[in-house]
Structures are given as C-alpha cells and as structure tokens.
Amino acid sequence: MELGRKSLDSKARSRPDAVKAVLDVSRTEGLRAAADLVRTRLDQPEPLGYSCAGVVEAVGPFGGNVAIGQRVACAGGGYASHAAVVAVPRNLFARVPDEVSDDAAAYTTVGAIALHAIRQGECALGERVLVIGLGLVGQLACQLAVAAGCTVTGYDLDEQ
C-alpha cells in the first residue's frame, strides 16, 4: 500500500529491478511497448499478502491429496493473498492438523521463512546468533534460534 501512494519517480527509485526490466523491453521491443508495460502494471492493483489459512472449497483436476472441507495453510505471493477466496497451486499449500488453530496456521509461511534463515545460518546448539531486523520474521528467527539452544542477540535500527 505504501508503494501505491508513491509518485512514479519514487516507485522507480524503490524498484531498480523493475526499471531495468522496462529498459530491457524498451531496447528489444521499443518505447511504445515499454510505455504500455508501465501503464498496464501501474493500473493493476497488487494483491496483498503471501500467507493464509482456510478451508478447501473446491479442488481442481491437479489438486493433489486434499479434499473439500480440509483445513490448509497456504504460501506464495500472488496466490496466498489476504482475501476471502484464493486459488493456490498444490505445491503451495499443506494440510493443517486438527490441533492447530487457523491463527497459528496462518503463520506457517512466515515461520518457514524464519526457519530457512536459521538453517542457512547453520545455527547449532551453544552458538551465538545475531538476528538483524526484529520485525515478525526476525522475532520468529530469534525464538527458533533459542529453541535450537543458541544464545541470541537481536538488533534493529528502530529503537522501539
């Protein structure tokens, strides 16, 4: 939402990857095609979120081993958005055990991101870990590192 409020110039400065893509289109397909691309992208609203949980309402022909009525946790930008109904490919959801609440299941993706960071850092029992950035993912990474037997220090630029 913050990006949506920015001017075109501010958006360009905050997304150098998108600017490069537009320049590449300009070189290969011309200025008109690049302008059309920018206009189309700016006019389309972006879905918010990348993690959700809910109940399966329908299953497509390649739905995998899930049935209507089962609870699932979903992941993926552009799929697991904050909406009443989403369509998620079978490789981006997992069944939720009965003893796990919907609120807890909605944290699955964020928890997986934090857990991946701990694994990539090869954090082991007794080691000292510094987590930089104490937003939601950073907080979860701290908790996971503590649970793994590490001594954890957290740091964030925002003093609050």
mmCIF file of C-alpha atoms in Angstrom:
data_model
loop_
_atom_site.group_PDB
_atom_site.id
_atom_site.type_symbol
_atom_site.label_atom_id
_atom_site.label_comp_id
_atom_site.label_asym_id
_atom_site.label_seq_id
_atom_site.Cartn_x
_atom_site.Cartn_y
_atom_site.Cartn_z
ATOM 1 C CA MET A 1 0.000 0.000 0.000
ATOM 2 C CA GLU A 2 2.924 2.259 0.770
ATOM 3 C CA LEU A 3 4.306 1.700 -2.741
ATOM 4 C CA GLY A 4 0.928 2.563 -4.246
ATOM 5 C CA ARG A 5 0.997 6.010 -2.633
ATOM 6 C CA LYS A 6 4.398 6.892 -4.084
ATOM 7 C CA SER A 7 4.962 9.050 -7.155
ATOM 8 C CA LEU A 8 6.187 7.373 -10.339
ATOM 9 C CA ASP A 9 9.696 8.696 -9.673
ATOM 10 C CA SER A 10 9.681 7.339 -6.093
ATOM 11 C CA LYS A 11 8.398 3.979 -7.316
ATOM 12 C CA ALA A 12 11.220 3.818 -9.864
ATOM 13 C CA ARG A 13 13.841 4.605 -7.203
ATOM 14 C CA SER A 14 12.490 1.942 -4.862
ATOM 15 C CA ARG A 15 12.316 -0.743 -7.594
ATOM 16 C CA PRO A 16 15.531 -0.684 -9.673
ATOM 17 C CA ASP A 17 14.786 -4.242 -10.842
ATOM 18 C CA ALA A 18 11.513 -3.075 -12.408
ATOM 19 C CA VAL A 19 13.258 -0.107 -14.054
ATOM 20 C CA LYS A 20 15.818 -2.488 -15.582
ATOM 21 C CA ALA A 21 13.002 -4.694 -16.928
ATOM 22 C CA VAL A 22 11.333 -1.672 -18.546
ATOM 23 C CA LEU A 23 14.643 -0.578 -20.093
ATOM 24 C CA ASP A 24 15.190 -4.095 -21.440
ATOM 25 C CA VAL A 25 11.720 -4.059 -23.050
ATOM 26 C CA SER A 26 12.471 -0.614 -24.464
ATOM 27 C CA ARG A 27 15.665 -1.889 -26.093
ATOM 28 C CA THR A 28 14.136 -5.064 -27.517
ATOM 29 C CA GLU A 29 10.553 -4.020 -28.331
ATOM 30 C CA GLY A 30 10.635 -0.226 -28.475
ATOM 31 C CA LEU A 31 9.479 2.729 -26.398
ATOM 32 C CA ARG A 32 5.773 2.206 -27.065
ATOM 33 C CA ALA A 33 5.883 -1.355 -25.738
ATOM 34 C CA ALA A 34 7.803 -0.189 -22.648
ATOM 35 C CA ALA A 35 5.289 2.622 -22.023
ATOM 36 C CA ASP A 36 2.389 0.177 -22.410
ATOM 37 C CA LEU A 37 4.042 -2.198 -19.941
ATOM 38 C CA VAL A 38 4.473 0.542 -17.340
ATOM 39 C CA ARG A 39 0.914 1.828 -17.822
ATOM 40 C CA THR A 40 -0.552 -1.668 -17.509
ATOM 41 C CA ARG A 41 1.451 -2.520 -14.379
ATOM 42 C CA LEU A 42 0.615 0.755 -12.643
ATOM 43 C CA ASP A 43 -3.109 0.407 -13.375
ATOM 44 C CA GLN A 44 -3.368 -3.100 -11.917
ATOM 45 C CA PRO A 45 -3.904 -3.451 -8.177
ATOM 46 C CA GLU A 46 -1.498 -5.814 -6.435
ATOM 47 C CA PRO A 47 -2.924 -8.453 -4.086
ATOM 48 C CA LEU A 48 -1.698 -8.083 -0.519
ATOM 49 C CA GLY A 49 -0.104 -10.908 1.422
ATOM 50 C CA TYR A 50 1.685 -14.183 0.796
ATOM 51 C CA SER A 51 0.428 -16.370 3.656
ATOM 52 C CA CYS A 52 -3.046 -17.521 4.664
ATOM 53 C CA ALA A 53 -5.011 -20.410 6.108
ATOM 54 C CA GLY A 54 -8.504 -21.634 5.433
ATOM 55 C CA VAL A 55 -10.838 -24.428 4.373
ATOM 56 C CA VAL A 56 -10.759 -26.068 0.925
ATOM 57 C CA GLU A 57 -13.912 -25.164 -1.015
ATOM 58 C CA ALA A 58 -13.045 -26.790 -4.338
ATOM 59 C CA VAL A 59 -10.302 -28.958 -5.803
ATOM 60 C CA GLY A 60 -9.093 -28.758 -9.396
ATOM 61 C CA PRO A 61 -8.043 -31.731 -11.519
ATOM 62 C CA PHE A 62 -4.450 -31.458 -10.277
ATOM 63 C CA GLY A 63 -5.348 -30.698 -6.659
ATOM 64 C CA GLY A 64 -3.206 -33.382 -5.099
ATOM 65 C CA ASN A 65 -4.194 -35.219 -1.936
ATOM 66 C CA VAL A 66 -6.569 -32.683 -0.410
ATOM 67 C CA ALA A 67 -10.348 -32.838 -0.075
ATOM 68 C CA ILE A 68 -13.137 -30.302 0.203
ATOM 69 C CA GLY A 69 -13.574 -29.299 3.831
ATOM 70 C CA GLN A 70 -9.948 -29.883 4.873
ATOM 71 C CA ARG A 71 -8.047 -27.057 6.543
ATOM 72 C CA VAL A 72 -4.895 -25.864 4.783
ATOM 73 C CA ALA A 73 -2.097 -23.338 5.229
ATOM 74 C CA CYS A 74 -1.047 -21.613 2.009
ATOM 75 C CA ALA A 75 2.025 -19.727 0.823
ATOM 76 C CA GLY A 76 3.088 -17.722 -2.197
ATOM 77 C CA GLY A 77 2.937 -14.128 -3.378
ATOM 78 C CA GLY A 78 0.104 -13.688 -5.839
ATOM 79 C CA TYR A 79 -1.623 -16.828 -4.535
ATOM 80 C CA ALA A 80 -1.969 -16.827 -0.747
ATOM 81 C CA SER A 81 -3.223 -13.263 -0.546
ATOM 82 C CA HIS A 82 -5.376 -11.635 2.109
ATOM 83 C CA ALA A 83 -8.750 -12.421 0.558
ATOM 84 C CA ALA A 84 -11.920 -14.358 1.305
ATOM 85 C CA VAL A 85 -11.231 -16.848 -1.505
ATOM 86 C CA VAL A 86 -7.889 -17.754 -3.088
ATOM 87 C CA ALA A 87 -6.759 -20.266 -5.720
ATOM 88 C CA VAL A 88 -3.488 -21.918 -4.729
ATOM 89 C CA PRO A 89 -1.424 -24.500 -6.676
ATOM 90 C CA ARG A 90 -0.940 -27.824 -4.907
ATOM 91 C CA ASN A 91 2.746 -27.220 -4.208
ATOM 92 C CA LEU A 92 1.920 -24.065 -2.196
ATOM 93 C CA PHE A 93 -0.373 -25.495 0.473
ATOM 94 C CA ALA A 94 -0.221 -28.051 3.280
ATOM 95 C CA ARG A 95 -2.933 -29.676 5.362
ATOM 96 C CA VAL A 96 -3.317 -28.299 8.881
ATOM 97 C CA PRO A 97 -3.628 -30.766 11.792
ATOM 98 C CA ASP A 98 -6.839 -30.503 13.842
ATOM 99 C CA GLU A 99 -4.970 -29.392 16.972
ATOM 100 C CA VAL A 100 -3.520 -26.308 15.185
ATOM 101 C CA SER A 101 -5.669 -23.154 15.176
ATOM 102 C CA ASP A 102 -6.318 -21.165 11.998
ATOM 103 C CA ASP A 103 -4.452 -18.205 13.508
ATOM 104 C CA ALA A 104 -1.373 -20.347 14.144
ATOM 105 C CA ALA A 105 -1.641 -21.963 10.699
ATOM 106 C CA ALA A 106 -1.592 -18.549 9.027
ATOM 107 C CA TYR A 107 1.963 -18.107 10.393
ATOM 108 C CA THR A 108 3.211 -21.186 8.550
ATOM 109 C CA THR A 109 4.839 -19.283 5.685
ATOM 110 C CA VAL A 110 6.419 -16.631 7.892
ATOM 111 C CA GLY A 111 7.685 -19.338 10.234
ATOM 112 C CA ALA A 112 9.118 -21.261 7.283
ATOM 113 C CA ILE A 113 10.989 -18.151 6.144
ATOM 114 C CA ALA A 114 12.481 -17.693 9.634
ATOM 115 C CA LEU A 115 13.334 -21.394 9.890
ATOM 116 C CA HIS A 116 15.046 -21.274 6.487
ATOM 117 C CA ALA A 117 17.224 -18.402 7.742
ATOM 118 C CA ILE A 118 18.225 -20.422 10.807
ATOM 119 C CA ARG A 119 19.059 -23.434 8.631
ATOM 120 C CA GLN A 120 21.012 -21.349 6.111
ATOM 121 C CA GLY A 121 22.981 -19.835 9.000
ATOM 122 C CA GLU A 122 23.771 -23.373 10.175
ATOM 123 C CA CYS A 123 22.940 -22.360 13.746
ATOM 124 C CA ALA A 124 23.857 -25.121 16.188
ATOM 125 C CA LEU A 125 23.451 -25.827 19.894
ATOM 126 C CA GLY A 126 25.521 -23.463 22.022
ATOM 127 C CA GLU A 127 26.376 -20.989 19.273
ATOM 128 C CA ARG A 128 25.858 -17.247 19.482
ATOM 129 C CA VAL A 129 23.425 -15.852 16.932
ATOM 130 C CA LEU A 130 22.805 -12.239 15.929
ATOM 131 C CA VAL A 131 19.451 -11.520 14.312
ATOM 132 C CA ILE A 132 19.389 -8.187 12.491
ATOM 133 C CA GLY A 133 15.891 -6.851 11.979
ATOM 134 C CA LEU A 134 13.287 -7.585 14.619
ATOM 135 C CA GLY A 135 10.100 -7.471 12.613
ATOM 136 C CA LEU A 136 7.834 -10.504 12.510
ATOM 137 C CA VAL A 137 10.338 -12.767 10.708
ATOM 138 C CA GLY A 138 13.198 -11.585 12.928
ATOM 139 C CA GLN A 139 11.184 -12.262 16.089
ATOM 140 C CA LEU A 140 10.375 -15.774 14.891
ATOM 141 C CA ALA A 141 14.022 -16.364 13.942
ATOM 142 C CA CYS A 142 15.047 -15.358 17.471
ATOM 143 C CA GLN A 143 12.568 -17.791 19.007
ATOM 144 C CA LEU A 144 13.665 -20.621 16.715
ATOM 145 C CA ALA A 145 17.349 -19.997 17.474
ATOM 146 C CA VAL A 146 16.632 -20.029 21.224
ATOM 147 C CA ALA A 147 14.666 -23.264 20.799
ATOM 148 C CA ALA A 148 17.704 -24.699 18.971
ATOM 149 C CA GLY A 149 19.873 -23.980 22.030
ATOM 150 C CA CYS A 150 21.574 -20.838 20.744
ATOM 151 C CA THR A 151 22.385 -17.662 22.648
ATOM 152 C CA VAL A 152 20.558 -14.958 20.698
ATOM 153 C CA THR A 153 21.093 -11.226 20.372
ATOM 154 C CA GLY A 154 18.619 -9.185 18.347
ATOM 155 C CA TYR A 155 19.307 -5.824 16.709
ATOM 156 C CA ASP A 156 17.013 -3.425 14.865
ATOM 157 C CA LEU A 157 17.558 0.102 13.582
ATOM 158 C CA ASP A 158 14.165 1.087 15.021
ATOM 159 C CA GLU A 159 14.699 1.540 18.756
ATOM 160 C CA GLN A 160 11.084 0.654 19.529
#
